[in-house]
Amino acid sequence: RAAALCPRIPAGPYACAADAIYPSPTAEQSAELETAIPTPALQPREVIGYVLTALHKSNFDTPRARFGCEVALRFLAPSNPASKSTPQGLAGALAQAWYAPLLNWAEYRWEGDLTLLGQREAYQQLSVRGAPDMPWVSVRWILVRVPFYATSDQWMVEAVFVEEPDGGARTLTRSAAQQQHSTAAAQQ
């Protein structure tokens, strides 16, 4: 049953197993990023796996500056405002402290099964941590189906929410400037 719900890509540990903890990306997974693009064949967890691998500290600026952001942008849904950014702009937004767990993870684990919200939206939660002795940080993903030419749809990332230690969450769908404006307005 787990294999059917949690598909794998050839070099990726994106299958889900109860209580399984997955390590930092392998060299093979990192090498796949150069040509990784969303396709109708990819399942939501595979899309998440590519983005998670791309944003990992080992791939963020390798093999070139902001490479991880370049790859992540390929997988963002057009309805996600961050999709209109450049790799440099996305890197600037991700420089906010609350995104550190998304970039500096050493291990991750899937938290429950993928939840389909109708036919066009999916929700998946996972946890990341920077070392085996560090606490887990929740990362929630929302994916949507986006038309792929006129033939079928493909899963893309609509939003990513990273939980802060105080229980708040920050999302990739808002620019750093919008985040700062919202924070300043809330403090008034």
XYZ file of C-alpha atoms in Angstrom:
188
model
C 0.000 0.000 0.000
C 2.739 2.527 0.895
C 4.450 2.108 -2.461
C 1.233 2.948 -4.309
C 0.597 6.084 -2.247
C 4.197 7.260 -2.148
C 5.836 6.961 -5.576
C 9.583 7.031 -6.153
C 11.685 8.706 -8.769
C 14.677 6.658 -9.932
C 17.278 8.160 -7.580
C 14.991 9.668 -4.977
C 13.811 8.520 -1.559
C 10.378 10.064 -2.011
C 8.528 6.941 -1.017
C 6.962 7.070 2.382
C 7.573 4.489 4.993
C 6.246 4.711 8.502
C 8.736 6.552 10.683
C 11.369 6.672 7.906
C 13.908 9.474 8.124
C 15.632 10.510 4.915
C 19.111 12.073 4.764
C 20.502 14.996 2.771
C 20.408 14.635 -1.020
C 22.734 12.130 -2.643
C 25.057 13.064 -5.497
C 22.677 11.272 -7.885
C 19.663 13.256 -6.676
C 21.611 16.500 -6.983
C 22.721 15.612 -10.520
C 19.070 15.107 -11.567
C 18.292 18.745 -10.773
C 20.004 20.099 -13.889
C 17.260 18.680 -16.115
C 14.418 18.435 -13.593
C 11.150 19.959 -14.784
C 7.530 19.417 -13.833
C 5.719 16.904 -16.017
C 2.322 15.183 -15.852
C 4.150 11.980 -14.865
C 5.370 13.423 -11.535
C 3.294 12.848 -8.430
C 3.023 15.538 -5.705
C 5.665 13.961 -3.464
C 8.084 13.801 -6.374
C 7.555 17.515 -7.053
C 8.149 18.263 -3.364
C 11.249 16.079 -3.446
C 12.752 18.018 -6.325
C 12.091 21.376 -4.662
C 13.353 20.175 -1.289
C 16.516 18.820 -2.921
C 17.015 21.994 -4.970
C 16.773 24.265 -1.933
C 19.097 22.120 0.191
C 22.278 23.953 1.188
C 24.393 21.570 -0.925
C 22.530 22.571 -4.105
C 21.540 26.168 -3.402
C 24.638 27.635 -5.096
C 26.022 24.532 -6.824
C 26.857 24.099 -9.694
C 26.270 27.870 -10.113
C 25.028 30.785 -8.048
C 21.357 30.482 -7.050
C 21.000 27.174 -8.886
C 18.624 25.779 -6.259
C 16.314 28.758 -6.706
C 16.472 28.346 -10.479
C 15.262 24.762 -10.127
C 12.626 25.616 -7.500
C 11.157 28.304 -9.763
C 10.525 25.677 -12.456
C 8.183 23.881 -10.044
C 6.213 26.880 -8.735
C 2.661 27.226 -10.014
C 2.001 30.386 -12.058
C -0.546 31.371 -9.388
C 2.231 31.468 -6.778
C 3.497 35.098 -6.723
C 7.048 33.874 -6.082
C 6.969 32.191 -9.517
C 7.387 35.614 -11.110
C 10.671 36.190 -9.315
C 14.212 35.631 -10.538
C 16.554 33.119 -8.889
C 18.274 36.083 -7.192
C 14.950 37.498 -6.005
C 13.817 34.155 -4.642
C 17.176 33.732 -2.890
C 16.668 37.135 -1.273
C 13.240 36.138 0.024
C 14.597 32.809 1.274
C 17.337 34.657 3.191
C 14.721 35.473 5.850
C 15.519 33.616 9.077
C 12.263 31.663 9.119
C 13.229 29.858 5.894
C 16.508 28.537 7.358
C 15.047 25.070 8.139
C 13.995 24.688 4.486
C 17.549 25.410 3.321
C 19.658 23.854 6.062
C 17.966 20.519 6.592
C 20.016 17.382 7.127
C 17.051 15.016 7.458
C 13.384 14.973 6.581
C 10.390 12.753 7.091
C 6.915 12.642 5.576
C 4.159 13.440 8.058
C 1.134 11.427 7.048
C -0.292 10.644 3.660
C -0.867 13.056 0.837
C -4.310 14.656 1.108
C -6.155 15.419 -2.101
C -8.517 18.381 -1.885
C -10.718 17.642 -4.868
C -9.051 16.806 -8.158
C -6.854 19.888 -8.501
C -5.238 20.526 -5.104
C -3.074 18.449 -2.767
C -1.707 18.982 0.716
C 1.368 17.320 2.190
C 3.191 17.894 5.430
C 6.753 16.913 6.185
C 9.283 17.773 8.858
C 12.913 18.787 8.503
C 15.760 19.177 10.940
C 19.342 20.377 10.696
C 20.890 17.490 12.651
C 19.770 14.312 14.417
C 19.836 16.070 17.781
C 17.795 19.088 16.640
C 13.997 19.440 16.868
C 11.804 18.788 13.851
C 10.317 21.790 12.023
C 7.047 21.411 10.148
C 6.905 22.319 6.454
C 3.479 22.262 4.807
C 3.109 22.095 1.032
C 0.111 22.931 -1.128
C 0.255 21.784 -4.733
C -2.141 22.471 -7.580
C -2.694 20.927 -10.980
C -1.607 23.242 -13.759
C -2.440 22.646 -17.438
C 0.390 21.066 -19.413
C -0.149 22.181 -22.975
C -3.629 20.989 -23.950
C -3.114 17.340 -23.090
C -3.053 16.936 -19.309
C -2.195 18.607 -16.026
C 0.941 18.593 -13.901
C 1.436 19.144 -10.181
C 3.169 22.384 -9.179
C 3.832 24.122 -5.848
C 1.202 26.666 -4.865
C 2.585 27.429 -1.395
C 5.135 26.272 1.174
C 4.644 27.108 4.833
C 7.594 26.873 7.202
C 6.714 26.786 10.878
C 8.588 29.083 13.178
C 9.707 27.869 16.613
C 6.947 30.013 18.217
C 4.307 28.167 16.168
C 3.800 30.841 13.498
C 4.268 30.063 9.828
C 5.808 31.881 6.876
C 4.991 31.153 3.277
C 6.825 31.308 -0.044
C 3.787 32.911 -1.661
C 4.580 36.369 -0.327
C 7.606 38.495 -1.089
C 9.986 39.583 1.655
C 8.730 43.149 1.248
C 5.124 42.025 1.762
C 6.228 40.043 4.826
C 7.959 43.073 6.330
C 4.976 45.345 5.577
C 2.554 42.895 7.198
C 4.771 42.594 10.288
C 5.081 46.372 10.640
C 1.320 46.846 10.238
C 0.581 44.172 12.846
C 2.880 45.858 15.369
C 1.067 49.207 15.110
